[in-house]
């Protein structure tokens, strides 16, 4: 279903993305129990944040406390969203799933088909220090393996402080505007906007590479501002 980085637990904040440190550990989470849940959409916002593994499966990354979904105990973080009202979502990106859920009319009941990750390795705890390697911490490799949608994987230097700040800011904007977090998409946007002269140039770069998203002008302007803030070190 998905992989987590340096933890065996179902922690969607540790979901494997496009960058892997040379000393990181990867844990694979396989399919567990399937379940179908009827959800009454009493509010416009269901309280879900959705992510995906880039291979055709979308997952629940976060559930807002007190939300519609939070009141349904059988739905959990880490569940894969297989279908909505019988319409398969295998192959869909997380923003497509989020859009479908958002467009469902308020005041009606819909069916969610979910698959939870298999429960395993619950007995594993943190590795004790003093083992071979003198207490070396995970994820300290100086190189980073970058996985791309097109082209081969490459080993690159760790992101600069500017890149890390900018990607974090743009990722926050994606969640605010679209209800998703996607660090790989945010990194691509930062790459496109790094040398843009002004918001119009950024908009043209985004349209040429990410035109399917049809980002609104106000969002592009906020991205331009976030990249500019990161360049000068503003938080």
Short mmCIF file of N, CA, C and O in Angstrom, two decimals, residues 103-219:
data_model
loop_
_atom_site.label_atom_id
_atom_site.label_comp_id
_atom_site.label_asym_id
_atom_site.label_seq_id
_atom_site.Cartn_x
_atom_site.Cartn_y
_atom_site.Cartn_z
N UNK A 103 -16.82 17.92 -3.77
CA UNK A 103 -17.95 18.18 -4.65
C UNK A 103 -19.20 17.39 -4.30
O UNK A 103 -20.27 17.65 -4.85
N UNK A 104 -19.07 16.43 -3.38
CA UNK A 104 -20.27 15.70 -2.94
C UNK A 104 -21.22 16.68 -2.25
O UNK A 104 -20.80 17.48 -1.41
N UNK A 105 -22.51 16.64 -2.59
CA UNK A 105 -23.45 17.61 -2.01
C UNK A 105 -23.63 17.40 -0.51
O UNK A 105 -23.67 16.28 -0.02
N UNK A 106 -23.75 18.50 0.18
CA UNK A 106 -24.01 18.46 1.62
C UNK A 106 -25.42 17.94 1.87
O UNK A 106 -26.33 18.18 1.09
N UNK A 107 -25.59 17.17 2.94
CA UNK A 107 -26.90 16.67 3.30
C UNK A 107 -27.24 15.32 2.70
O UNK A 107 -28.39 14.88 2.77
N UNK A 108 -26.25 14.63 2.13
CA UNK A 108 -26.50 13.30 1.57
C UNK A 108 -25.50 12.31 2.15
O UNK A 108 -24.46 12.68 2.71
N UNK A 109 -25.86 11.03 2.04
CA UNK A 109 -25.00 9.95 2.52
C UNK A 109 -24.26 9.34 1.34
O UNK A 109 -24.83 9.14 0.27
N UNK A 110 -22.99 9.06 1.54
CA UNK A 110 -22.20 8.41 0.50
C UNK A 110 -21.41 7.26 1.13
O UNK A 110 -21.25 7.20 2.36
N UNK A 111 -20.94 6.35 0.28
CA UNK A 111 -20.22 5.17 0.75
C UNK A 111 -18.73 5.32 0.45
O UNK A 111 -18.34 5.67 -0.66
N UNK A 112 -17.92 5.06 1.46
CA UNK A 112 -16.47 5.02 1.31
C UNK A 112 -16.01 3.58 1.39
O UNK A 112 -16.32 2.88 2.37
N UNK A 113 -15.29 3.13 0.36
CA UNK A 113 -14.66 1.81 0.42
C UNK A 113 -13.19 2.01 0.77
O UNK A 113 -12.47 2.72 0.06
N UNK A 114 -12.79 1.41 1.88
CA UNK A 114 -11.46 1.63 2.44
C UNK A 114 -10.73 0.30 2.64
O UNK A 114 -11.37 -0.75 2.80
N UNK A 115 -9.41 0.37 2.67
CA UNK A 115 -8.59 -0.76 3.08
C UNK A 115 -7.59 -0.25 4.10
O UNK A 115 -6.86 0.70 3.84
N UNK A 116 -7.58 -0.88 5.26
CA UNK A 116 -6.65 -0.43 6.29
C UNK A 116 -5.32 -1.15 6.14
O UNK A 116 -5.26 -2.28 5.62
N UNK A 117 -4.21 -0.53 6.57
CA UNK A 117 -2.91 -1.21 6.51
C UNK A 117 -2.86 -2.36 7.50
O UNK A 117 -3.45 -2.28 8.58
N UNK A 118 -2.19 -3.42 7.13
CA UNK A 118 -2.08 -4.58 8.01
C UNK A 118 -1.32 -4.21 9.26
O UNK A 118 -0.28 -3.56 9.21
N UNK A 119 -1.85 -4.63 10.40
CA UNK A 119 -1.19 -4.36 11.67
C UNK A 119 -0.05 -5.35 11.85
O UNK A 119 -0.24 -6.56 11.86
N UNK A 120 1.15 -4.83 11.98
CA UNK A 120 2.32 -5.71 12.14
C UNK A 120 3.42 -4.95 12.86
O UNK A 120 3.41 -3.72 12.93
N UNK A 121 4.39 -5.69 13.38
CA UNK A 121 5.58 -5.13 14.03
C UNK A 121 5.24 -4.26 15.23
O UNK A 121 6.03 -3.40 15.61
N UNK A 122 4.07 -4.46 15.84
CA UNK A 122 3.71 -3.61 16.97
C UNK A 122 4.65 -3.81 18.15
O UNK A 122 4.69 -2.98 19.06
N UNK A 123 5.35 -4.95 18.15
CA UNK A 123 6.24 -5.22 19.27
C UNK A 123 7.59 -4.55 19.13
O UNK A 123 8.38 -4.54 20.05
N UNK A 124 7.85 -3.96 17.99
CA UNK A 124 9.17 -3.36 17.76
C UNK A 124 9.25 -2.01 18.44
O UNK A 124 8.37 -1.17 18.28
N UNK A 125 10.29 -1.78 19.17
CA UNK A 125 10.51 -0.48 19.80
C UNK A 125 11.74 0.16 19.23
O UNK A 125 12.37 -0.36 18.31
N UNK A 126 12.11 1.34 19.78
CA UNK A 126 13.32 2.01 19.29
C UNK A 126 14.55 1.14 19.51
O UNK A 126 14.66 0.45 20.51
N UNK A 127 15.46 1.16 18.55
CA UNK A 127 16.68 0.37 18.66
C UNK A 127 17.57 0.96 19.73
O UNK A 127 17.80 2.17 19.78
N UNK A 128 18.07 0.11 20.61
CA UNK A 128 18.93 0.58 21.69
C UNK A 128 20.25 1.06 21.13
O UNK A 128 20.74 0.56 20.12
N UNK A 129 20.86 2.02 21.82
CA UNK A 129 22.15 2.53 21.40
C UNK A 129 23.26 1.55 21.72
O UNK A 129 23.07 0.54 22.41
N UNK A 130 24.45 1.84 21.26
CA UNK A 130 25.60 1.01 21.58
C UNK A 130 25.85 -0.11 20.60
O UNK A 130 26.78 -0.90 20.79
N UNK A 131 25.02 -0.23 19.56
CA UNK A 131 25.23 -1.27 18.57
C UNK A 131 26.32 -0.89 17.61
O UNK A 131 26.98 0.14 17.73
N UNK A 132 26.51 -1.75 16.62
CA UNK A 132 27.56 -1.51 15.64
C UNK A 132 27.29 -0.19 14.93
O UNK A 132 26.16 0.11 14.55
N UNK A 133 28.28 0.61 14.78
CA UNK A 133 28.13 1.91 14.12
C UNK A 133 28.25 3.06 15.09
O UNK A 133 28.14 4.21 14.72
N UNK A 134 28.43 2.75 16.41
CA UNK A 134 28.72 3.81 17.37
C UNK A 134 27.60 4.79 17.54
O UNK A 134 27.84 5.98 17.77
N UNK A 135 26.35 4.36 17.43
CA UNK A 135 25.23 5.26 17.68
C UNK A 135 24.92 6.19 16.54
O UNK A 135 24.34 7.25 16.74
N UNK A 136 25.31 5.84 15.34
CA UNK A 136 25.01 6.68 14.18
C UNK A 136 23.52 6.83 14.01
O UNK A 136 22.78 5.86 14.08
N UNK A 137 23.02 8.02 13.81
CA UNK A 137 21.60 8.28 13.66
C UNK A 137 21.14 7.96 12.25
O UNK A 137 21.90 8.06 11.30
N UNK A 138 19.86 7.58 12.15
CA UNK A 138 19.30 7.32 10.83
C UNK A 138 19.19 8.61 10.03
O UNK A 138 18.97 9.68 10.59
N UNK A 139 19.28 8.48 8.71
CA UNK A 139 19.01 9.62 7.84
C UNK A 139 20.10 10.65 7.81
O UNK A 139 19.85 11.81 7.55
N UNK A 140 21.35 10.25 8.13
CA UNK A 140 22.43 11.23 8.16
C UNK A 140 23.28 11.21 6.91
O UNK A 140 24.30 11.89 6.86
N UNK A 141 22.91 10.42 5.91
CA UNK A 141 23.68 10.39 4.67
C UNK A 141 23.70 11.76 4.01
O UNK A 141 22.71 12.47 4.01
N UNK A 142 24.84 12.12 3.46
CA UNK A 142 24.95 13.44 2.85
C UNK A 142 24.28 13.51 1.49
O UNK A 142 23.94 14.58 1.03
N UNK A 143 24.13 12.34 0.87
CA UNK A 143 23.45 12.32 -0.42
C UNK A 143 21.97 12.03 -0.23
O UNK A 143 21.54 11.52 0.80
N UNK A 144 21.19 12.36 -1.26
CA UNK A 144 19.76 12.09 -1.25
C UNK A 144 19.37 11.43 -2.57
O UNK A 144 19.77 11.89 -3.63
N UNK A 145 18.62 10.33 -2.48
CA UNK A 145 18.13 9.67 -3.67
C UNK A 145 16.83 10.34 -4.08
O UNK A 145 15.87 10.34 -3.33
N UNK A 146 16.79 10.95 -5.26
CA UNK A 146 15.63 11.68 -5.75
C UNK A 146 14.90 10.82 -6.78
O UNK A 146 15.48 10.46 -7.80
N UNK A 147 13.65 10.48 -6.51
CA UNK A 147 12.83 9.70 -7.43
C UNK A 147 11.97 10.66 -8.24
O UNK A 147 11.27 11.49 -7.67
N UNK A 148 11.99 10.55 -9.55
CA UNK A 148 11.26 11.45 -10.42
C UNK A 148 10.24 10.69 -11.24
O UNK A 148 10.41 9.51 -11.53
N UNK A 149 9.17 11.40 -11.61
CA UNK A 149 8.14 10.79 -12.45
C UNK A 149 8.70 10.45 -13.82
O UNK A 149 8.31 9.47 -14.44
N UNK A 150 9.61 11.28 -14.30
CA UNK A 150 10.23 11.03 -15.61
C UNK A 150 11.74 11.02 -15.42
O UNK A 150 12.30 11.85 -14.74
N UNK A 151 12.38 10.05 -16.04
CA UNK A 151 13.82 9.96 -15.97
C UNK A 151 14.28 9.08 -14.82
O UNK A 151 13.49 8.68 -13.96
N UNK A 152 15.58 8.78 -14.78
CA UNK A 152 16.11 7.86 -13.76
C UNK A 152 16.23 8.54 -12.40
O UNK A 152 16.25 9.77 -12.29
N UNK A 153 16.32 7.71 -11.35
CA UNK A 153 16.61 8.23 -10.03
C UNK A 153 18.04 8.74 -10.01
O UNK A 153 18.93 8.20 -10.66
N UNK A 154 18.27 9.80 -9.24
CA UNK A 154 19.61 10.37 -9.17
C UNK A 154 19.95 10.63 -7.71
O UNK A 154 19.07 10.87 -6.87
N UNK A 155 21.25 10.58 -7.40
CA UNK A 155 21.72 10.95 -6.06
C UNK A 155 22.16 12.40 -6.11
O UNK A 155 23.01 12.78 -6.92
N UNK A 156 21.55 13.22 -5.24
CA UNK A 156 21.83 14.65 -5.24
C UNK A 156 22.29 15.07 -3.85
O UNK A 156 22.15 14.35 -2.88
N UNK A 157 22.83 16.28 -3.78
CA UNK A 157 23.17 16.84 -2.49
C UNK A 157 21.90 17.11 -1.70
O UNK A 157 20.82 17.28 -2.26
N UNK A 158 22.05 17.16 -0.38
CA UNK A 158 20.89 17.48 0.45
C UNK A 158 20.35 18.86 0.07
O UNK A 158 21.10 19.74 -0.35
N UNK A 159 19.03 19.07 0.19
CA UNK A 159 18.47 20.38 -0.15
C UNK A 159 19.11 21.49 0.69
O UNK A 159 19.46 21.27 1.85
N UNK A 160 19.25 22.66 0.08
CA UNK A 160 19.79 23.80 0.81
C UNK A 160 18.77 24.27 1.83
O UNK A 160 17.58 23.90 1.80
N UNK A 161 19.21 25.14 2.74
CA UNK A 161 18.30 25.69 3.75
C UNK A 161 17.17 26.47 3.07
O UNK A 161 16.01 26.40 3.50
N UNK A 162 17.51 27.19 1.99
CA UNK A 162 16.47 27.91 1.24
C UNK A 162 15.43 26.95 0.69
O UNK A 162 14.22 27.17 0.81
N UNK A 163 15.89 25.86 0.07
CA UNK A 163 14.97 24.90 -0.53
C UNK A 163 14.06 24.29 0.52
O UNK A 163 12.86 24.13 0.31
N UNK A 164 14.62 23.94 1.65
CA UNK A 164 13.81 23.33 2.71
C UNK A 164 12.75 24.31 3.21
O UNK A 164 11.59 23.92 3.41
N UNK A 165 13.14 25.57 3.40
CA UNK A 165 12.17 26.58 3.86
C UNK A 165 11.08 26.79 2.81
O UNK A 165 9.89 26.84 3.13
N UNK A 166 11.51 26.92 1.56
CA UNK A 166 10.56 27.21 0.49
C UNK A 166 9.59 26.05 0.28
O UNK A 166 8.38 26.26 0.12
N UNK A 167 10.10 24.83 0.27
CA UNK A 167 9.23 23.67 0.07
C UNK A 167 8.22 23.56 1.20
O UNK A 167 7.04 23.27 0.98
N UNK A 168 8.67 23.80 2.43
CA UNK A 168 7.75 23.73 3.57
C UNK A 168 6.64 24.78 3.45
O UNK A 168 5.46 24.50 3.70
N UNK A 169 7.01 26.00 3.02
CA UNK A 169 6.02 27.07 2.88
C UNK A 169 5.02 26.75 1.76
O UNK A 169 3.81 26.93 1.92
N UNK A 170 5.53 26.28 0.62
CA UNK A 170 4.64 25.97 -0.50
C UNK A 170 3.75 24.77 -0.16
O UNK A 170 2.58 24.73 -0.54
N UNK A 171 4.29 23.80 0.57
CA UNK A 171 3.49 22.65 1.00
C UNK A 171 2.34 23.11 1.89
O UNK A 171 1.21 22.62 1.78
N UNK A 172 2.62 24.07 2.78
CA UNK A 172 1.55 24.64 3.62
C UNK A 172 0.48 25.32 2.77
O UNK A 172 -0.72 25.20 3.05
N UNK A 173 0.92 26.03 1.73
CA UNK A 173 -0.04 26.70 0.85
C UNK A 173 -0.90 25.68 0.10
O UNK A 173 -2.11 25.90 -0.08
N UNK A 174 -0.29 24.58 -0.34
CA UNK A 174 -1.06 23.53 -1.03
C UNK A 174 -2.16 22.99 -0.12
O UNK A 174 -3.29 22.79 -0.55
N UNK A 175 -1.82 22.78 1.15
CA UNK A 175 -2.82 22.27 2.08
C UNK A 175 -3.91 23.31 2.32
O UNK A 175 -5.10 22.98 2.38
N UNK A 176 -3.53 24.58 2.40
CA UNK A 176 -4.50 25.64 2.65
C UNK A 176 -5.46 25.82 1.48
O UNK A 176 -6.67 25.97 1.67
N UNK A 177 -4.93 25.78 0.24
CA UNK A 177 -5.75 26.06 -0.94
C UNK A 177 -6.46 24.82 -1.47
O UNK A 177 -7.58 24.90 -1.98
N UNK A 178 -5.78 23.64 -1.37
CA UNK A 178 -6.29 22.44 -2.04
C UNK A 178 -6.62 21.29 -1.11
O UNK A 178 -7.15 20.27 -1.52
N UNK A 179 -6.27 21.44 0.18
CA UNK A 179 -6.54 20.37 1.13
C UNK A 179 -5.61 19.18 0.99
O UNK A 179 -5.94 18.08 1.43
N UNK A 180 -4.43 19.38 0.39
CA UNK A 180 -3.47 18.29 0.22
C UNK A 180 -2.11 18.76 0.68
O UNK A 180 -1.83 19.96 0.77
N UNK A 181 -1.26 17.80 0.99
CA UNK A 181 0.17 18.07 1.18
C UNK A 181 0.92 17.17 0.21
O UNK A 181 0.60 15.99 0.08
N UNK A 182 1.89 17.74 -0.48
CA UNK A 182 2.65 16.97 -1.47
C UNK A 182 4.02 17.63 -1.58
O UNK A 182 4.21 18.58 -2.35
N UNK A 183 4.98 17.13 -0.79
CA UNK A 183 6.29 17.77 -0.77
C UNK A 183 6.99 17.69 -2.12
O UNK A 183 7.77 18.57 -2.48
N UNK A 184 6.71 16.62 -2.88
CA UNK A 184 7.35 16.50 -4.20
C UNK A 184 6.80 17.55 -5.16
O UNK A 184 7.55 18.18 -5.92
N UNK A 185 5.49 17.76 -5.13
CA UNK A 185 4.89 18.81 -5.95
C UNK A 185 5.41 20.17 -5.51
O UNK A 185 5.74 21.03 -6.34
N UNK A 186 5.50 20.39 -4.20
CA UNK A 186 6.01 21.66 -3.68
C UNK A 186 7.45 21.88 -4.14
O UNK A 186 7.83 23.01 -4.52
N UNK A 187 8.28 20.82 -4.11
CA UNK A 187 9.68 20.95 -4.55
C UNK A 187 9.75 21.31 -6.03
O UNK A 187 10.59 22.12 -6.44
N UNK A 188 8.87 20.72 -6.83
CA UNK A 188 8.84 21.05 -8.26
C UNK A 188 8.48 22.52 -8.47
O UNK A 188 9.08 23.22 -9.30
N UNK A 189 7.51 23.01 -7.70
CA UNK A 189 7.10 24.41 -7.82
C UNK A 189 8.22 25.35 -7.40
O UNK A 189 8.42 26.41 -8.01
N UNK A 190 8.96 24.97 -6.36
CA UNK A 190 10.09 25.79 -5.93
C UNK A 190 11.16 25.83 -7.01
O UNK A 190 11.74 26.89 -7.30
N UNK A 191 11.43 24.68 -7.62
CA UNK A 191 12.41 24.64 -8.71
C UNK A 191 12.00 25.56 -9.86
O UNK A 191 12.83 26.28 -10.43
N UNK A 192 10.72 25.54 -10.20
CA UNK A 192 10.23 26.38 -11.30
C UNK A 192 10.25 27.86 -10.93
O UNK A 192 10.43 28.72 -11.80
N UNK A 193 10.06 28.15 -9.63
CA UNK A 193 9.97 29.55 -9.22
C UNK A 193 11.27 30.16 -8.74
O UNK A 193 11.33 31.38 -8.52
N UNK A 194 12.30 29.33 -8.61
CA UNK A 194 13.57 29.82 -8.05
C UNK A 194 14.12 31.01 -8.83
O UNK A 194 14.56 32.01 -8.25
N UNK A 195 14.08 30.93 -10.17
CA UNK A 195 14.69 31.98 -10.99
C UNK A 195 13.65 32.85 -11.70
O UNK A 195 14.01 33.64 -12.58
N UNK A 196 12.38 32.70 -11.33
CA UNK A 196 11.33 33.53 -11.95
C UNK A 196 11.52 34.99 -11.54
O UNK A 196 11.77 35.29 -10.38
N UNK A 197 11.37 35.89 -12.50
CA UNK A 197 11.61 37.31 -12.23
C UNK A 197 10.46 37.96 -11.49
O UNK A 197 10.66 38.92 -10.74
N UNK A 198 9.25 37.47 -11.71
CA UNK A 198 8.07 38.08 -11.12
C UNK A 198 6.94 37.04 -11.11
O UNK A 198 7.10 35.93 -11.64
N UNK A 199 5.80 37.37 -10.48
CA UNK A 199 4.69 36.38 -10.43
C UNK A 199 4.20 35.93 -11.79
O UNK A 199 3.79 34.77 -11.94
N UNK A 200 4.25 36.82 -12.79
CA UNK A 200 3.81 36.42 -14.14
C UNK A 200 4.72 35.34 -14.72
O UNK A 200 4.26 34.39 -15.36
N UNK A 201 6.03 35.49 -14.50
CA UNK A 201 6.97 34.49 -14.99
C UNK A 201 6.76 33.16 -14.26
O UNK A 201 6.85 32.09 -14.87
N UNK A 202 6.46 33.24 -12.97
CA UNK A 202 6.17 32.01 -12.22
C UNK A 202 4.91 31.35 -12.76
O UNK A 202 4.87 30.13 -12.93
N UNK A 203 3.88 32.15 -13.03
CA UNK A 203 2.63 31.60 -13.56
C UNK A 203 2.85 30.89 -14.89
O UNK A 203 2.31 29.81 -15.14
N UNK A 204 3.69 31.48 -15.75
CA UNK A 204 3.98 30.86 -17.05
C UNK A 204 4.73 29.55 -16.86
O UNK A 204 4.46 28.55 -17.54
N UNK A 205 5.69 29.53 -15.90
CA UNK A 205 6.45 28.30 -15.65
C UNK A 205 5.54 27.21 -15.10
O UNK A 205 5.64 26.04 -15.49
N UNK A 206 4.63 27.57 -14.20
CA UNK A 206 3.71 26.59 -13.63
C UNK A 206 2.75 26.06 -14.70
O UNK A 206 2.45 24.86 -14.75
N UNK A 207 2.28 26.95 -15.56
CA UNK A 207 1.36 26.53 -16.62
C UNK A 207 2.05 25.57 -17.59
O UNK A 207 1.43 24.62 -18.09
N UNK A 208 3.34 25.81 -17.85
CA UNK A 208 4.04 24.97 -18.83
C UNK A 208 4.29 23.56 -18.29
O UNK A 208 4.28 22.59 -19.05
N UNK A 209 4.51 23.44 -16.98
CA UNK A 209 4.84 22.13 -16.40
C UNK A 209 3.69 21.50 -15.62
O UNK A 209 3.58 20.28 -15.55
N UNK A 210 2.83 22.35 -15.04
CA UNK A 210 1.78 21.85 -14.14
C UNK A 210 0.42 22.45 -14.51
O UNK A 210 -0.40 22.74 -13.65
N UNK A 211 0.20 22.61 -15.81
CA UNK A 211 -1.01 23.27 -16.27
C UNK A 211 -2.29 22.57 -15.88
O UNK A 211 -3.35 23.21 -15.77
N UNK A 212 -2.23 21.24 -15.64
CA UNK A 212 -3.44 20.50 -15.28
C UNK A 212 -4.03 20.98 -13.97
O UNK A 212 -5.22 20.78 -13.71
N UNK A 213 -3.21 21.60 -13.12
CA UNK A 213 -3.72 22.05 -11.82
C UNK A 213 -4.54 23.33 -11.93
O UNK A 213 -5.38 23.61 -11.07
N UNK A 214 -4.30 24.13 -12.97
CA UNK A 214 -5.01 25.40 -13.16
C UNK A 214 -4.99 26.23 -11.88
O UNK A 214 -6.03 26.65 -11.36
N UNK A 215 -3.79 26.49 -11.37
CA UNK A 215 -3.66 27.25 -10.13
C UNK A 215 -4.23 28.66 -10.31
O UNK A 215 -3.92 29.34 -11.28
N UNK A 216 -5.06 29.14 -9.36
CA UNK A 216 -5.59 30.51 -9.46
C UNK A 216 -4.50 31.54 -9.24
O UNK A 216 -3.46 31.26 -8.62
N UNK A 217 -4.74 32.76 -9.75
CA UNK A 217 -3.73 33.82 -9.68
C UNK A 217 -3.32 34.13 -8.25
O UNK A 217 -2.14 34.36 -7.97
N UNK A 218 -4.29 34.16 -7.34
CA UNK A 218 -3.96 34.51 -5.95
C UNK A 218 -3.06 33.46 -5.31
O UNK A 218 -2.18 33.78 -4.50
N UNK A 219 -3.25 32.19 -5.71
CA UNK A 219 -2.39 31.14 -5.19
C UNK A 219 -0.97 31.30 -5.73
O UNK A 219 0.01 31.18 -4.99
#
